[in-house]
Coordinates of C-alpha atoms and ligand atoms in Angstrom, one line a residue:
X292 CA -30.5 -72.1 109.1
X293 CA -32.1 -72.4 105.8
X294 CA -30.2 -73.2 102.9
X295 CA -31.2 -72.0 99.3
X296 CA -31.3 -73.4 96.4
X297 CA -28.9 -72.5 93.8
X298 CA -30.6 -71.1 90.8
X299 CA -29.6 -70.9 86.9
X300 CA -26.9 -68.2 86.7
X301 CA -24.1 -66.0 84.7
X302 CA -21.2 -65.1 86.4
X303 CA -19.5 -62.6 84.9
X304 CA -15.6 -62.1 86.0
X305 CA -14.4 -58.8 85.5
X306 CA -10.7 -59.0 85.3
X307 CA -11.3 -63.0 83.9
X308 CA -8.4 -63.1 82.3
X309 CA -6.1 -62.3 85.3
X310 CA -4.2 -64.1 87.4
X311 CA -7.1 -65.4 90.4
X312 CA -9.5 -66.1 87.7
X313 CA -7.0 -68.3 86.3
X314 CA -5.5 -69.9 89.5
X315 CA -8.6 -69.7 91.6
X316 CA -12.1 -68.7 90.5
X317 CA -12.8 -70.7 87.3
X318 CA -10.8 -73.9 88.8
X319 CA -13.1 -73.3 91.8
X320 CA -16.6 -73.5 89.8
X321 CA -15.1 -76.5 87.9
X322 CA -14.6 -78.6 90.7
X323 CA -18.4 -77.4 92.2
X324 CA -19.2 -78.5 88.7
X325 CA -17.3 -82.0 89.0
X326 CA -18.8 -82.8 91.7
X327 CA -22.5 -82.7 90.8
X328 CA -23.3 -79.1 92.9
X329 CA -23.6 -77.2 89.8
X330 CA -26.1 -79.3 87.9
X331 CA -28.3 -76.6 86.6
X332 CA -28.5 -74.2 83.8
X333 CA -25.2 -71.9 83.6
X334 CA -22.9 -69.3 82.0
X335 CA -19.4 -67.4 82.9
X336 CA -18.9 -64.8 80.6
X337 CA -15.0 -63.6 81.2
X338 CA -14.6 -59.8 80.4
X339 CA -10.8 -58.9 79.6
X340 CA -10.0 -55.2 78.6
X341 CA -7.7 -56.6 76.0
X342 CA -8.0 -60.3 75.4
X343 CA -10.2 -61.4 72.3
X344 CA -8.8 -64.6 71.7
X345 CA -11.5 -66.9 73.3
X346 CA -9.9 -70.4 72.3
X347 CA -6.7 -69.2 74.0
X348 CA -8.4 -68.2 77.2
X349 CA -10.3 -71.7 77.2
X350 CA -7.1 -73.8 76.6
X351 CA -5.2 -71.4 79.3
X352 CA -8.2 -72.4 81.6
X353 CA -8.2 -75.9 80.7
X354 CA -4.5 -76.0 82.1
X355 CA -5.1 -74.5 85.1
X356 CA -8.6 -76.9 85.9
X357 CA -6.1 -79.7 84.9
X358 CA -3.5 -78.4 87.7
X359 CA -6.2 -78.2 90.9
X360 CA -6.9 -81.7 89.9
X361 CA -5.4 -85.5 91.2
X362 CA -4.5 -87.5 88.8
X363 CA -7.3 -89.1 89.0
X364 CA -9.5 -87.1 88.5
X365 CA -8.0 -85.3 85.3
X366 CA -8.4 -88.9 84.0
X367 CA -12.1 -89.3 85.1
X368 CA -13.5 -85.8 84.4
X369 CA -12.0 -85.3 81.0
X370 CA -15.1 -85.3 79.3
X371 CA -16.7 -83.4 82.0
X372 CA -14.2 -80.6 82.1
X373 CA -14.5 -80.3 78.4
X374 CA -18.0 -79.5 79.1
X375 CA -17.6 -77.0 81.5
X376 CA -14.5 -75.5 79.6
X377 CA -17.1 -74.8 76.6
X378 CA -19.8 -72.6 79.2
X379 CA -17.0 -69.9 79.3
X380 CA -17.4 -67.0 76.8
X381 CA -14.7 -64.3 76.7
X382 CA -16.3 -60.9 76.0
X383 CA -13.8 -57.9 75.0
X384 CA -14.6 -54.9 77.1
X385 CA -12.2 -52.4 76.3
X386 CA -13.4 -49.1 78.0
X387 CA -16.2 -48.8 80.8
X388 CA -18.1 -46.9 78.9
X389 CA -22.2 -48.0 78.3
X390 CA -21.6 -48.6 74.4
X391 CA -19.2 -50.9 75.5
X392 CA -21.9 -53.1 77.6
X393 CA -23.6 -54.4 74.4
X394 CA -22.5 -57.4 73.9
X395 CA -22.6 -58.3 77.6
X396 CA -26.1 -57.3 77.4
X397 CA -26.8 -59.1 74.8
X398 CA -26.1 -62.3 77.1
X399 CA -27.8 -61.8 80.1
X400 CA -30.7 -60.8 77.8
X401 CA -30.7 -64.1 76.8
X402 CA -32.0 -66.0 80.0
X403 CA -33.4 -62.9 82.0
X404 CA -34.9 -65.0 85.0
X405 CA -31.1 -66.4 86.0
X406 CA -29.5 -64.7 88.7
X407 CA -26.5 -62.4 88.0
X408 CA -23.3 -62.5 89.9
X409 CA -20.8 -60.0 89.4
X410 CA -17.1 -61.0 90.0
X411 CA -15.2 -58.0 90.6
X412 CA -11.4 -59.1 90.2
X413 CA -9.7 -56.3 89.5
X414 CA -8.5 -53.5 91.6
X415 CA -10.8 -51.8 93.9
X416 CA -10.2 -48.5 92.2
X417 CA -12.2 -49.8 89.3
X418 CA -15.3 -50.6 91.1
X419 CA -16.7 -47.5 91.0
X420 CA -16.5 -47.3 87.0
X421 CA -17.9 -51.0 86.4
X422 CA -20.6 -50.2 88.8
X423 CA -21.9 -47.2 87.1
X424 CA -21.5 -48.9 84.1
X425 CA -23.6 -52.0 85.3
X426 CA -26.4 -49.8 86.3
X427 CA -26.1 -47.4 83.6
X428 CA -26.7 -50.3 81.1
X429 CA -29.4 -51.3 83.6
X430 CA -28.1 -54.7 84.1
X431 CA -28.5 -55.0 87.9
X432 CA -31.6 -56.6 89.3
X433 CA -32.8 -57.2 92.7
X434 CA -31.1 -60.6 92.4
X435 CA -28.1 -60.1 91.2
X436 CA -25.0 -60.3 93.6
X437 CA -21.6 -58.7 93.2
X438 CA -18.4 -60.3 94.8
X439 CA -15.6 -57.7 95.9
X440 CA -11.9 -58.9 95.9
X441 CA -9.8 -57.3 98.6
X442 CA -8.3 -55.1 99.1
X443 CA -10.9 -52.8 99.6
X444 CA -9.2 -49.6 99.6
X445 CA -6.1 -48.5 100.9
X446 CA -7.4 -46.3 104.2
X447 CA -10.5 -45.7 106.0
X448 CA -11.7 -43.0 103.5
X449 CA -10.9 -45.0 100.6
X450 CA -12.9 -47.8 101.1
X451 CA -16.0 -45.7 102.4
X452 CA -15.8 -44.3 98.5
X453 CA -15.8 -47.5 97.5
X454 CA -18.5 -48.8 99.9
X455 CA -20.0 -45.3 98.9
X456 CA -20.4 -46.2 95.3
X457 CA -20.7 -50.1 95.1
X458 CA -24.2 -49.5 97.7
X459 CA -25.5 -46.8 95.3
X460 CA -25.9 -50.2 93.0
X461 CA -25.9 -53.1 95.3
X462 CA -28.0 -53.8 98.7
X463 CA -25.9 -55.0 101.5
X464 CA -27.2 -58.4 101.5
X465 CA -26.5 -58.3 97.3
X466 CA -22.8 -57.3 98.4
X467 CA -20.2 -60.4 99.0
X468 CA -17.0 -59.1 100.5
X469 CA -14.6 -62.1 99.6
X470 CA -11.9 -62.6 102.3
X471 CA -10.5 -66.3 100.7
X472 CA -9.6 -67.4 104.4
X473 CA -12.9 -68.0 105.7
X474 CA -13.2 -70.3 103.0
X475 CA -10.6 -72.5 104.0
X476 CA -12.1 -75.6 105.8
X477 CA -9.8 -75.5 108.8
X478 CA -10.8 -72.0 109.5
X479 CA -14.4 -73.1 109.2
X480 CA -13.7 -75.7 111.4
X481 CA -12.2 -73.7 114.3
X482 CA -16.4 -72.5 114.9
X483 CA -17.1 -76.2 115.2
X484 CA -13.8 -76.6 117.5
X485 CA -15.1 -74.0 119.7
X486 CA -18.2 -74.3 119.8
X487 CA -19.3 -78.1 119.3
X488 CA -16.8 -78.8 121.8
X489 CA -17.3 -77.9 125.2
X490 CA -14.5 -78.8 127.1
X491 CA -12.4 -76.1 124.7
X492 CA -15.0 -73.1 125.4
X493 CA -14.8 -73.7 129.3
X494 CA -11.4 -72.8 129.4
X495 CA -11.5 -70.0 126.6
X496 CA -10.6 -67.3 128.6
X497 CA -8.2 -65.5 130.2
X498 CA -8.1 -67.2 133.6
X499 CA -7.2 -70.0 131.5
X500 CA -5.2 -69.0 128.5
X501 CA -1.7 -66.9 128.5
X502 CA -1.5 -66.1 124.8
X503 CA -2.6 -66.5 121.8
X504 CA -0.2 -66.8 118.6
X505 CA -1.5 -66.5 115.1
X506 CA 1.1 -66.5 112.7
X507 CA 0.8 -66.8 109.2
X508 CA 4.2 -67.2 107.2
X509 CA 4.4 -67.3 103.5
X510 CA 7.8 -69.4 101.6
X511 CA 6.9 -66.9 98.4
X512 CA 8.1 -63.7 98.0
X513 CA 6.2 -60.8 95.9
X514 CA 6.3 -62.7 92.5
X515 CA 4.8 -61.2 89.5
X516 CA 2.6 -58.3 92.0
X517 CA 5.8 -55.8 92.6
X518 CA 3.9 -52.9 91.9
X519 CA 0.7 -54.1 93.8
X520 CA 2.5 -55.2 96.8
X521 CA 4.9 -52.1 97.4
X522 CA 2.0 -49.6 97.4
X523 CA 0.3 -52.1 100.0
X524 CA 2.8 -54.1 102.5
X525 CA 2.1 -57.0 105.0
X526 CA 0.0 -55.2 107.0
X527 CA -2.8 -54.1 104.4
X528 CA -2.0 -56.9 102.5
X529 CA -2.7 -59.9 105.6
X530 CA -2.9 -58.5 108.5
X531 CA -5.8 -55.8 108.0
X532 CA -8.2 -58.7 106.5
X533 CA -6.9 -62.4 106.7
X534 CA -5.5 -62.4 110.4
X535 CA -8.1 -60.0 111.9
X536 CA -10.5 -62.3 110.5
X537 CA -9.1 -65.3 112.1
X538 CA -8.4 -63.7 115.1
X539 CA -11.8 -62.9 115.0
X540 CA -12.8 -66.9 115.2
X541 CA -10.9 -67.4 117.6
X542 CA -12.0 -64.6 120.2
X543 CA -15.5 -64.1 119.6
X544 CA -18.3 -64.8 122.2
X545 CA -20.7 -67.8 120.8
X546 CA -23.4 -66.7 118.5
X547 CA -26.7 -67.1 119.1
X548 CA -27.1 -68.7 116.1
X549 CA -25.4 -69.5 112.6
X550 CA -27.3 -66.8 111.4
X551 CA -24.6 -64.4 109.3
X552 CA -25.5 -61.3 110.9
X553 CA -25.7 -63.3 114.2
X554 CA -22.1 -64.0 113.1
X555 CA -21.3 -61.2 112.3
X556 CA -22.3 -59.2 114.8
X557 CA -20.1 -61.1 117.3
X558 CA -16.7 -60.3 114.8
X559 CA -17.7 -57.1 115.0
X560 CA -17.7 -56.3 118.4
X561 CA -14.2 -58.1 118.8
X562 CA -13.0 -55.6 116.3
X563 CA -14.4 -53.2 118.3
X564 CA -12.7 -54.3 121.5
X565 CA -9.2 -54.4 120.0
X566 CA -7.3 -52.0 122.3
X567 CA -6.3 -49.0 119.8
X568 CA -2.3 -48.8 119.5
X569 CA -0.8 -45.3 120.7
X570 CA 2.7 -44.0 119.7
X571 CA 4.6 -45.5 122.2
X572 CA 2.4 -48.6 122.1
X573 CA 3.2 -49.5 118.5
X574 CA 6.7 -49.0 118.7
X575 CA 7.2 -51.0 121.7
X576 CA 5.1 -53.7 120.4
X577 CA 5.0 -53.4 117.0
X578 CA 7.6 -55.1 114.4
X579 CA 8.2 -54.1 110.6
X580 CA 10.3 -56.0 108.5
X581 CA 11.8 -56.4 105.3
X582 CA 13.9 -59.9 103.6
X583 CA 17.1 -59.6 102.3
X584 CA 19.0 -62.3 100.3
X585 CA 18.9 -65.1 101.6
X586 CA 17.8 -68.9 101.0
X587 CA 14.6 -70.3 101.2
X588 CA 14.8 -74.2 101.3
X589 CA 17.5 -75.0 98.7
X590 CA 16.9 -72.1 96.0
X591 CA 18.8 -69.1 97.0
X592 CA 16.4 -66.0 96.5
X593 CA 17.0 -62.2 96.2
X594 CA 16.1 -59.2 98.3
X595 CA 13.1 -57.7 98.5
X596 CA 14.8 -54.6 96.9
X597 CA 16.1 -56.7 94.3
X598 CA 13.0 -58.1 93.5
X599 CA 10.9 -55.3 93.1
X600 CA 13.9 -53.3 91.3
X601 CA 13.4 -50.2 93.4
X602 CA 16.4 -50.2 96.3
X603 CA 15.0 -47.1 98.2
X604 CA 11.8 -49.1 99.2
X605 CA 10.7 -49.2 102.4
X606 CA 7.7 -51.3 102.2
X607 CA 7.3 -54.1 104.9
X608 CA 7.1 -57.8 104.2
X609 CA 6.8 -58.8 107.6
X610 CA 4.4 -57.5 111.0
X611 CA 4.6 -58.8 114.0
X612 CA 2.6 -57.6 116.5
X613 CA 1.5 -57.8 120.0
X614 CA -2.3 -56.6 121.0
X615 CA -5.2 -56.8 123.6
X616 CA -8.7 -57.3 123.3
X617 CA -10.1 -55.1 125.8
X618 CA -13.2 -57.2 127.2
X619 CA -14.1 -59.7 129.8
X620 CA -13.1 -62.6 128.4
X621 CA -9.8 -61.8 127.1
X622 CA -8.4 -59.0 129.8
X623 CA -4.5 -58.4 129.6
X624 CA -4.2 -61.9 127.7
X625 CA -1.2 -60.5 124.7
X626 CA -2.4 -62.1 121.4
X627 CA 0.7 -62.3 119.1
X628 CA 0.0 -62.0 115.3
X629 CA 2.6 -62.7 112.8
X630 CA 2.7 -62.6 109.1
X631 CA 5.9 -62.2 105.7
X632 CA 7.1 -63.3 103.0
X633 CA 10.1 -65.1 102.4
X634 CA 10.0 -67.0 105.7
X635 CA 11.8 -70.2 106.4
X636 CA 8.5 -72.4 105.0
X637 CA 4.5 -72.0 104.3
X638 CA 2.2 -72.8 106.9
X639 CA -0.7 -71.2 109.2
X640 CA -1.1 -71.8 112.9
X641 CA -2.9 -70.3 116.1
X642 CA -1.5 -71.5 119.2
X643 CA -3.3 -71.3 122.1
X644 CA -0.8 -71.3 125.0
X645 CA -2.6 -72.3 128.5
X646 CA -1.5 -71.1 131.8
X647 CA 1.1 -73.1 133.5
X648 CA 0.4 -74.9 137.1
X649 CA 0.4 -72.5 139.8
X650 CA 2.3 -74.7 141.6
X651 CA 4.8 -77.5 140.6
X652 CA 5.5 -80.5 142.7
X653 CA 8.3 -81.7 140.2
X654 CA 10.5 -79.2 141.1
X655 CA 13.5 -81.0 139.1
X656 CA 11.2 -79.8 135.7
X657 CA 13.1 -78.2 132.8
X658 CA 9.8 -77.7 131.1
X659 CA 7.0 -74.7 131.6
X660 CA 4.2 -77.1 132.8
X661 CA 1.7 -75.6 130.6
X662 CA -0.8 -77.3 127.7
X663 CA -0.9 -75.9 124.2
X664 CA -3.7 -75.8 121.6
X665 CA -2.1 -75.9 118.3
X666 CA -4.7 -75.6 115.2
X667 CA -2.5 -75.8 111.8
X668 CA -4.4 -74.8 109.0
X669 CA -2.2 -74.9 106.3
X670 CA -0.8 -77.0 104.9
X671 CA -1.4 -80.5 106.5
X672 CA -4.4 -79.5 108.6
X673 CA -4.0 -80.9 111.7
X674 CA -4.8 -80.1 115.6
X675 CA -2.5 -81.1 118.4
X676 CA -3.2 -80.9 122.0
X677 CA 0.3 -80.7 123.5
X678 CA 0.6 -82.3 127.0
X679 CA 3.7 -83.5 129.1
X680 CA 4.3 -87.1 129.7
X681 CA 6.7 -88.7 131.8
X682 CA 9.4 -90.0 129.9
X683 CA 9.4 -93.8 130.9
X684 CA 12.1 -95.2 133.2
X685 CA 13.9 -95.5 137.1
X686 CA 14.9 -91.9 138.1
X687 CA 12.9 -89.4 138.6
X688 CA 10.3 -87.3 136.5
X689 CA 11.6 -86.0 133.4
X690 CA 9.1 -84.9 130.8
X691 CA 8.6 -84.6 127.6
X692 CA 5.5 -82.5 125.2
X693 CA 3.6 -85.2 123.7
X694 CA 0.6 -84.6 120.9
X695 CA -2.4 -85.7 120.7
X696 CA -3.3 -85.4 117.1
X697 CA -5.9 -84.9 115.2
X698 CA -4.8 -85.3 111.1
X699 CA -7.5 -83.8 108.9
X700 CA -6.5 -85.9 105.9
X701 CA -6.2 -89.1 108.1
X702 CA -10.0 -88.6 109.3
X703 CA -11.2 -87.0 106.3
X704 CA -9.9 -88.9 103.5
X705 CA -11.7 -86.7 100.8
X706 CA -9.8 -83.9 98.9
X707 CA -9.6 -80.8 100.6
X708 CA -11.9 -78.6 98.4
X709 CA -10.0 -74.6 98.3
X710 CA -11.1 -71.9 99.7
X711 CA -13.0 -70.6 96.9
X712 CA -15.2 -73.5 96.2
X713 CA -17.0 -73.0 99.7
X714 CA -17.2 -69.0 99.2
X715 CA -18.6 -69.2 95.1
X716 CA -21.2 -71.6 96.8
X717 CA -22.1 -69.4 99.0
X718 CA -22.6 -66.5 97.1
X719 CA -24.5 -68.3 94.8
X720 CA -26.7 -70.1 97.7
X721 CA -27.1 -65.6 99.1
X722 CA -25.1 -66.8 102.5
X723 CA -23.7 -64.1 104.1
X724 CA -21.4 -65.4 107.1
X725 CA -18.3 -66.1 105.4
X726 CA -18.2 -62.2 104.1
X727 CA -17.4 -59.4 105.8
X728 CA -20.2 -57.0 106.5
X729 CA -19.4 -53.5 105.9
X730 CA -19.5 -52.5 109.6
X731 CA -16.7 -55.0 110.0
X732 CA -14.6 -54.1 107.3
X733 CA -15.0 -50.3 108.5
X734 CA -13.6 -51.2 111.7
X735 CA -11.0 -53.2 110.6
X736 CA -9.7 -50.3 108.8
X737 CA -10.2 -47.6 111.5
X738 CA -8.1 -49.7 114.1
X739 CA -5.4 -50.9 111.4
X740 CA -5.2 -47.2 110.1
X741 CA -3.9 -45.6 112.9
X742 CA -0.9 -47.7 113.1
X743 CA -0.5 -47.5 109.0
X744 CA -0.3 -43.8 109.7
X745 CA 2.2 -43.4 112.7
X746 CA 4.4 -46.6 112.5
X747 CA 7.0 -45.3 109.7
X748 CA 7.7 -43.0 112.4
X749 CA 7.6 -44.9 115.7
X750 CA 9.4 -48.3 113.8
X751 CA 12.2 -48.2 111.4
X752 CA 12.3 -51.2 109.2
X753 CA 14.3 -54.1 110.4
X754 CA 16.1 -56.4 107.5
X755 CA 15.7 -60.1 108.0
X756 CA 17.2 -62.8 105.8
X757 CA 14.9 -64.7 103.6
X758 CA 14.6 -68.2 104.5
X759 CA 14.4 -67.2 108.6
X760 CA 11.7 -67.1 110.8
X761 CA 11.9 -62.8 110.8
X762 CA 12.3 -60.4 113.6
X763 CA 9.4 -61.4 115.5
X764 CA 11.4 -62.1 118.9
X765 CA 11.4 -58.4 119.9
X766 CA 8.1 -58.0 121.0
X767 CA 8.0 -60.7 122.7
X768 CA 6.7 -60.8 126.8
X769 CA 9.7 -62.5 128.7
X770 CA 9.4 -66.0 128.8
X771 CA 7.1 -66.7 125.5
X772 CA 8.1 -67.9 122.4
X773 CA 6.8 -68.0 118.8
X774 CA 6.4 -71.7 118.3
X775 CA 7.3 -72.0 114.6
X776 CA 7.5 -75.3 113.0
Ligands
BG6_94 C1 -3.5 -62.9 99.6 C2 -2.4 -62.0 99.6 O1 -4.7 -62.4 100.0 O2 -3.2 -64.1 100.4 C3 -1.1 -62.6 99.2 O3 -2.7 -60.9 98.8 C4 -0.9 -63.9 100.0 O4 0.0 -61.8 99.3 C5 -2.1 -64.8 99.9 O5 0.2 -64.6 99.3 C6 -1.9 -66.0 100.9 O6 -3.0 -66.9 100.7 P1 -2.8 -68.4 101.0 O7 -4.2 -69.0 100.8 O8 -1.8 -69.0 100.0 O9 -2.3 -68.6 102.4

């Protein structure tokens, strides 16, 4: 696939002074900018509603570059990150109202040829508004880009508004949908897993495979988003975008090419294929739950109730799930997803669990003689192949699961650059793949809204103490386990 050239650009962040501009975004240019990528005429105007204060927002910046770096290279890059530091203007834009779109105006003005990318980061329900705004001001052109932070919406019709309104101003390939997972390397690298490594796709199937476990548990609870979160829940919140999405690399058929709508067109249809949930369906195989007190590594840590200061809640922190993809390759194989807050520790996996032997000729085996495919993709990226060995010595066979490992940091001794590094480069390069298409993000709703509709009904909340691994056990088939770590 071709890959274009990055051209002289502003990006403007809408909601710059917020918290992922802060912790995420501008960090994220900086280090593209460290490391030679950016070395070419550029701007990032922040808007704030509020903020005027521009030396403030630069030193606040400056802190939070400082943090995403090693030691080292706060030492090296000083200079460097002083540089970049001074490209940021802050522009006050206290209404959407055209008036107000002066001074930005003023800017891009400045350099008309250089590409404009839009950051929206602020909630979706302000989209619309900016948009207008944007266009009303007439500073779209044909190659400007906007970037949309989740979520996008809260149900089906909500984001079709959105969608309705954002493609009044934008062209779908001008439209970057940002879902932060598919920028993390290990995610990237589970296309290359599957499909640079033949003797993994032979057996990706369900003649080979029992079940497939993504779970993605958080140590944090809601922090300083309280209101955000309670109006949204785990399942809007992760499961709707982040672990359809990697569910998505995981089942897909291979694309023809790395062409994004090739790519994209294969997520789709496994959207597509996810059996839909009924009544009875989710509330056999559906979990909701919510932490209580409890104690998460040493600190001990309050309720979600308490946290949010509103005890009649009945938002969900946790989903566990158990669903189907209804096509050839993965017929009847239960794919377990699992996702909260205030679990016992951080981390990402998808475990692929093989079939065991059809037959064992060790009959004195405590162990399921099955192989497992466990991809960790956060933190400490690793893969392990889990075999049985014989444990060495006179007496019989007794076994034990043995990795073979595969460290990411051991290999690959560079830093691991975040998520948002790959995706800004990206956007700014007009890739596609890593976004979702609107197709895809219409599906994902449609299938996700049905059970956001019916499952206050069908599942009562269940409490779990912060600090455990949550009620995921009771959806589980008989016989299979969440392996947690
Ligand atoms: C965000 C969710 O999209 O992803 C947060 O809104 C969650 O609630 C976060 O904490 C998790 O991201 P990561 O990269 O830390 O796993």
């Amino acid at each position: 696939m071709e890959v274009n050239k990055i051209k002289p650009f502003y990006m403007v962040i809408f909601g710059g002074d917020g918290d992922l501009a802060k912790r995420k975004i501008i960090p994220a240019l900086c280090h593209r900018f460290l490391d030679g990528q950016l070395n070419l005429p550029f701007e990032i105007l922040v808007i704030s509603r509020s903020m005027n204060d521009e030396k403030a927002i630069r030193s606040v910046f400056t802190d939070f570059i400082k943090l995403s770096c090693t030691a080292d290279e706060k030492t090296k890059f000083t200079k460097q990150i002083k540089e970049f530091v001074g490209k940021i203007t802050l522009l006050t834009i206290p209404e959407n109202k055209l008036d107000s779109y002066g001074p930005l105006t003023d800017h891009l003005i400045r350099n008309k040829e250089w590409e404009r990318v839009f950051y929206f980061s602020v909630p979706s329900s302000a989209f619309g508004e900016i948009c207008q705004a944007l266009d009303a001001a007439q500073l779209i052109t044909s190659t400007s880009k906007v970037v949309l932070e989740k979520p996008l919406g809260h149900d089906l019709k909500s984001s079709r508004e959105i969608n309705s309104v954002i493609s009044a101003s934008f062209k779908e390939y001008q439209i970057f949908r940002i879902d932060h997972y598919l920028g993390k390397e290990t995610v990237q690298n589970l296309m290359v897993l599957r499909f640079a490594n033949p003797l993994f796709e032979r057996a990706w199937n369900a003649d080979n495979i029992d079940n497939i476990q993504i779970t993605v548990a958080e140590a944090l609870g809601v922090e300083s988003r309280a209101g955000y979160y309670d109006n949204t829940g785990a399942l809007l919140d992760m499961v709707q975008n982040h672990l359809l999405q990697l569910l998505c690399l995981i089942a897909m058929e291979p694309p023809a090419t790395l062409d994004p709508d090739t790519v994209r067109n294969e997520k789709l249809k496994v959207i597509q294929s996810l059996r839909p949930f009924t009544k009875k369906t989710i509330a056999e195989n559906i979990v909701r739950g919510q932490y209580t007190r409890g104690r998460v590594g040493a600190d001990k840590v309050n309720s979600y109730l308490e946290d949010i200061q509103k005890y009649e809640s009945e938002t969900e922190t946790f989903v566990a799930m158990k669903t189907y993809i209804d096509n050839w390759r993965w017929k009847n194989t239960p794919i377990y997803l699992r996702t909260g807050k205030r679990m016992k520790k951080r981390y990402s996996d998808i475990v692929i669990n093989f079939k065991t032997m059809p037959h064992s000729i060790f009959p004195e085996s405590n162990y399921p003689l099955m192989n497992k495919l466990i991809i960790r993709l956060q933190p400490d990226e690793r893969i392990e192949l889990v075999q049985l060995s014989k444990v060495p010595g006179p007496g019989g066979y007794r076994f034990k699961p043995i990795s073979l490992e595969l460290d990411f940091l051991d290999s690959f001794k560079d830093r691991m650059p975040d998520a948002y590094e790959r995706l800004i480069i990206d956007v700014l390069r007009g890739n596609q793949t890593l976004f979702m298409r609107y197709d895809e993000l219409d599906s994902a709703w449609t299938w996700i809204e049905y059970i956001s509709r019916n499952w206050k009904k069908e599942v009562p909340i269940t409490l779990y103490e912060s600090g455990s691994w949550g009620p995921g056990d009771l959806i589980l088939e008989h016989g299979t386990k969440w392996q947690t770590r």
